[in-house]
Amino acid sequence: MNSSLKTAFWVVLYAFLAGFALALFAQITPIIRYAFSLLALVIGIRFFRLYDTIGLRVAFIVTAIIFYFLVAIAFAIYQYMRENPDMMTSML
């Protein structure tokens, strides 16, 4: 049980890092954005070297996509709040 919990922790951690790097790639416009895509690629390659079972690889990809969408939505909400402060204060 301890081994599977440790494996699940590493899958979630690697997926969060890859999803966060992909979300930064999608949101940043200067040339530095390509560094984040390379970072996500390196994270994926490192994960695939460590874990060679199909189930863990699929779990990594699906979880990374979920984290990508969550971070992208959080970033969009943050930008909306920064650009429309009067609308956000009127809701309170």
Coordinates of N, CA and C in Angstrom, one line a residue:
M1 N 0.8 -1.2 0.0 CA 0.0 0.0 0.0 C 0.9 1.3 0.0
N2 N 1.9 1.2 0.8 CA 2.8 2.4 0.8 C 3.4 2.7 -0.5
S3 N 3.8 1.6 -1.2 CA 4.4 1.8 -2.5 C 3.4 2.4 -3.6
S4 N 2.2 2.0 -3.5 CA 1.2 2.6 -4.5 C 0.9 4.0 -4.1
L5 N 0.9 4.3 -2.9 CA 0.6 5.7 -2.5 C 1.8 6.6 -2.9
K6 N 3.0 6.1 -2.8 CA 4.1 6.9 -3.2 C 4.1 7.1 -4.7
T7 N 3.8 6.0 -5.5 CA 3.7 6.1 -6.9 C 2.6 7.1 -7.3
A8 N 1.4 7.1 -6.7 CA 0.4 8.0 -7.0 C 0.8 9.5 -6.7
F9 N 1.5 9.7 -5.6 CA 2.1 11.0 -5.3 C 3.0 11.5 -6.4
W10 N 3.9 10.7 -6.9 CA 4.8 11.1 -8.0 C 4.1 11.3 -9.3
V11 N 3.0 10.5 -9.6 CA 2.2 10.7 -10.8 C 1.6 12.1 -10.8
V12 N 1.0 12.4 -9.6 CA 0.3 13.7 -9.5 C 1.3 14.8 -9.5
L13 N 2.4 14.7 -8.9 CA 3.4 15.8 -8.9 C 4.0 16.0 -10.3
Y14 N 4.3 15.0 -11.0 CA 4.8 15.1 -12.4 C 3.7 15.7 -13.3
A15 N 2.5 15.3 -13.1 CA 1.4 15.8 -13.9 C 1.1 17.2 -13.6
F16 N 1.2 17.6 -12.4 CA 1.0 19.0 -12.0 C 2.1 19.9 -12.6
L17 N 3.3 19.5 -12.5 CA 4.4 20.3 -13.1 C 4.2 20.4 -14.6
A18 N 3.9 19.3 -15.3 CA 3.7 19.3 -16.7 C 2.5 20.2 -17.1
G19 N 1.4 20.0 -16.4 CA 0.2 20.8 -16.7 C 0.5 22.3 -16.5
F20 N 1.2 22.6 -15.4 CA 1.5 24.0 -15.1 C 2.4 24.6 -16.2
A21 N 3.4 23.8 -16.6 CA 4.3 24.3 -17.7 C 3.5 24.5 -19.0
L22 N 2.6 23.6 -19.3 CA 1.8 23.8 -20.5 C 0.9 25.0 -20.4
A23 N 0.3 25.2 -19.2 CA -0.6 26.4 -19.1 C 0.2 27.7 -19.2
L24 N 1.4 27.7 -18.7 CA 2.3 28.9 -18.9 C 2.6 29.1 -20.3
F25 N 2.9 28.0 -21.0 CA 3.2 28.1 -22.4 C 2.0 28.7 -23.2
A26 N 0.8 28.3 -22.8 CA -0.4 28.8 -23.5 C -0.7 30.3 -23.2
Q27 N -0.3 30.8 -22.0 CA -0.7 32.1 -21.6 C 0.4 33.2 -21.9
I28 N 1.6 32.8 -21.9 CA 2.7 33.8 -22.1 C 3.0 34.0 -23.6
T29 N 3.1 35.2 -24.0 CA 3.3 35.5 -25.4 C 4.8 35.7 -25.9
P30 N 5.7 36.1 -25.1 CA 7.1 36.3 -25.6 C 7.8 35.0 -25.9
I31 N 9.0 35.1 -26.4 CA 9.7 33.9 -26.9 C 10.0 32.9 -25.7
I32 N 10.0 33.4 -24.5 CA 10.3 32.5 -23.3 C 9.2 31.4 -23.2
R33 N 8.1 31.6 -23.9 CA 7.1 30.5 -23.8 C 7.6 29.2 -24.3
Y34 N 8.5 29.2 -25.2 CA 9.0 27.9 -25.7 C 9.9 27.2 -24.7
A35 N 10.4 27.9 -23.7 CA 11.1 27.2 -22.6 C 10.2 26.4 -21.8
F36 N 8.9 26.9 -21.6 CA 8.0 26.1 -20.8 C 7.5 24.9 -21.6
S37 N 7.4 25.0 -22.9 CA 7.0 23.8 -23.7 C 8.1 22.7 -23.6
L38 N 9.4 23.2 -23.7 CA 10.5 22.2 -23.5 C 10.6 21.7 -22.1
L39 N 10.2 22.5 -21.1 CA 10.2 22.0 -19.7 C 9.1 20.9 -19.6
A40 N 8.0 21.1 -20.2 CA 6.9 20.1 -20.1 C 7.3 18.8 -20.9
L41 N 8.1 19.0 -22.0 CA 8.6 17.8 -22.7 C 9.6 17.0 -21.8
V42 N 10.5 17.7 -21.2 CA 11.5 17.1 -20.3 C 10.8 16.4 -19.2
I43 N 9.8 17.0 -18.6 CA 9.1 16.4 -17.5 C 8.4 15.1 -18.0
G44 N 7.8 15.1 -19.1 CA 7.2 13.9 -19.7 C 8.2 12.8 -20.0
I45 N 9.3 13.2 -20.6 CA 10.3 12.2 -20.9 C 10.9 11.6 -19.6
R46 N 11.1 12.4 -18.6 CA 11.6 11.9 -17.3 C 10.6 10.9 -16.7
F47 N 9.3 11.3 -16.7 CA 8.3 10.4 -16.2 C 8.2 9.1 -16.9
F48 N 8.3 9.2 -18.2 CA 8.2 7.9 -19.0 C 9.4 7.0 -18.8
R49 N 10.5 7.6 -18.5 CA 11.7 6.8 -18.2 C 11.6 6.0 -16.9
L50 N 10.9 6.7 -15.9 CA 10.8 6.1 -14.6 C 9.7 5.1 -14.5
Y51 N 8.6 5.3 -15.2 CA 7.5 4.4 -15.1 C 7.1 3.9 -16.5
D52 N 7.2 2.6 -16.6 CA 7.1 2.0 -18.0 C 5.7 1.3 -18.2
T53 N 4.8 1.4 -17.2 CA 3.5 0.7 -17.4 C 2.6 1.6 -18.1
I54 N 1.7 1.0 -18.9 CA 0.8 1.8 -19.7 C -0.2 2.6 -18.8
G55 N -0.7 1.9 -17.8 CA -1.7 2.6 -16.9 C -1.2 3.8 -16.3
L56 N 0.1 3.8 -15.8 CA 0.7 5.0 -15.2 C 0.9 6.1 -16.2
R57 N 1.3 5.7 -17.4 CA 1.5 6.7 -18.4 C 0.2 7.4 -18.8
V58 N -0.9 6.6 -19.0 CA -2.2 7.2 -19.3 C -2.7 8.1 -18.1
A59 N -2.5 7.6 -16.9 CA -2.9 8.4 -15.8 C -2.1 9.8 -15.7
F60 N -0.8 9.7 -16.1 CA 0.0 10.9 -16.1 C -0.6 11.9 -17.2
I61 N -0.8 11.4 -18.4 CA -1.3 12.3 -19.4 C -2.7 12.9 -19.1
V62 N -3.6 12.1 -18.6 CA -4.9 12.5 -18.3 C -4.9 13.6 -17.2
T63 N -4.1 13.3 -16.1 CA -4.0 14.2 -15.0 C -3.3 15.5 -15.4
A64 N -2.3 15.4 -16.3 CA -1.6 16.6 -16.8 C -2.6 17.5 -17.5
I65 N -3.5 16.9 -18.3 CA -4.5 17.7 -19.1 C -5.5 18.3 -18.1
I66 N -5.9 17.6 -17.1 CA -6.8 18.2 -16.1 C -6.2 19.3 -15.4
F67 N -4.9 19.2 -15.0 CA -4.2 20.3 -14.3 C -4.0 21.5 -15.3
Y68 N -3.7 21.2 -16.5 CA -3.6 22.3 -17.5 C -4.9 23.1 -17.6
F69 N -6.0 22.4 -17.7 CA -7.3 23.2 -17.7 C -7.6 23.9 -16.4
L70 N -7.3 23.3 -15.3 CA -7.5 24.0 -14.0 C -6.6 25.3 -13.9
V71 N -5.4 25.2 -14.2 CA -4.5 26.3 -14.1 C -4.9 27.4 -15.1
A72 N -5.2 27.0 -16.3 CA -5.7 27.9 -17.4 C -6.9 28.7 -16.9
I73 N -7.9 28.0 -16.3 CA -9.1 28.6 -15.8 C -8.8 29.6 -14.7
A74 N -7.9 29.1 -13.8 CA -7.5 30.0 -12.6 C -6.8 31.3 -13.2
F75 N -6.0 31.1 -14.2 CA -5.3 32.3 -14.7 C -6.2 33.2 -15.4
A76 N -7.2 32.7 -16.1 CA -8.2 33.5 -16.8 C -9.1 34.3 -15.7
I77 N -9.4 33.6 -14.6 CA -10.2 34.3 -13.6 C -9.3 35.4 -13.0
Y78 N -8.1 35.2 -12.8 CA -7.2 36.2 -12.2 C -7.1 37.4 -13.1
Q79 N -6.9 37.1 -14.4 CA -6.8 38.2 -15.4 C -8.1 39.0 -15.5
Y80 N -9.2 38.3 -15.4 CA -10.5 39.0 -15.4 C -10.7 39.9 -14.2
M81 N -10.2 39.4 -13.1 CA -10.3 40.2 -11.9 C -9.4 41.4 -11.9
R82 N -8.2 41.3 -12.5 CA -7.3 42.4 -12.6 C -7.8 43.5 -13.6
E83 N -8.4 43.0 -14.7 CA -8.9 44.0 -15.7 C -10.2 44.6 -15.4
N84 N -11.0 44.1 -14.5 CA -12.3 44.6 -14.2 C -12.5 44.7 -12.7
P85 N -11.7 45.6 -12.0 CA -11.8 45.7 -10.6 C -13.1 46.3 -10.1
D86 N -13.7 47.2 -10.9 CA -15.0 47.8 -10.5 C -16.1 46.8 -10.5
M87 N -16.1 45.9 -11.4 CA -17.2 44.8 -11.5 C -17.0 43.8 -10.3
M88 N -15.8 43.5 -10.0 CA -15.6 42.6 -8.9 C -16.0 43.2 -7.5
T89 N -15.7 44.5 -7.3 CA -16.1 45.1 -6.0 C -17.6 45.3 -5.9
S90 N -18.3 45.5 -7.0 CA -19.7 45.7 -7.0 C -20.4 44.4 -6.6
M91 N -19.8 43.2 -6.8 CA -20.4 42.0 -6.5 C -20.4 41.7 -5.0
L92 N -19.5 42.4 -4.3 CA -19.4 42.1 -2.8 C -20.5 42.8 -2.1

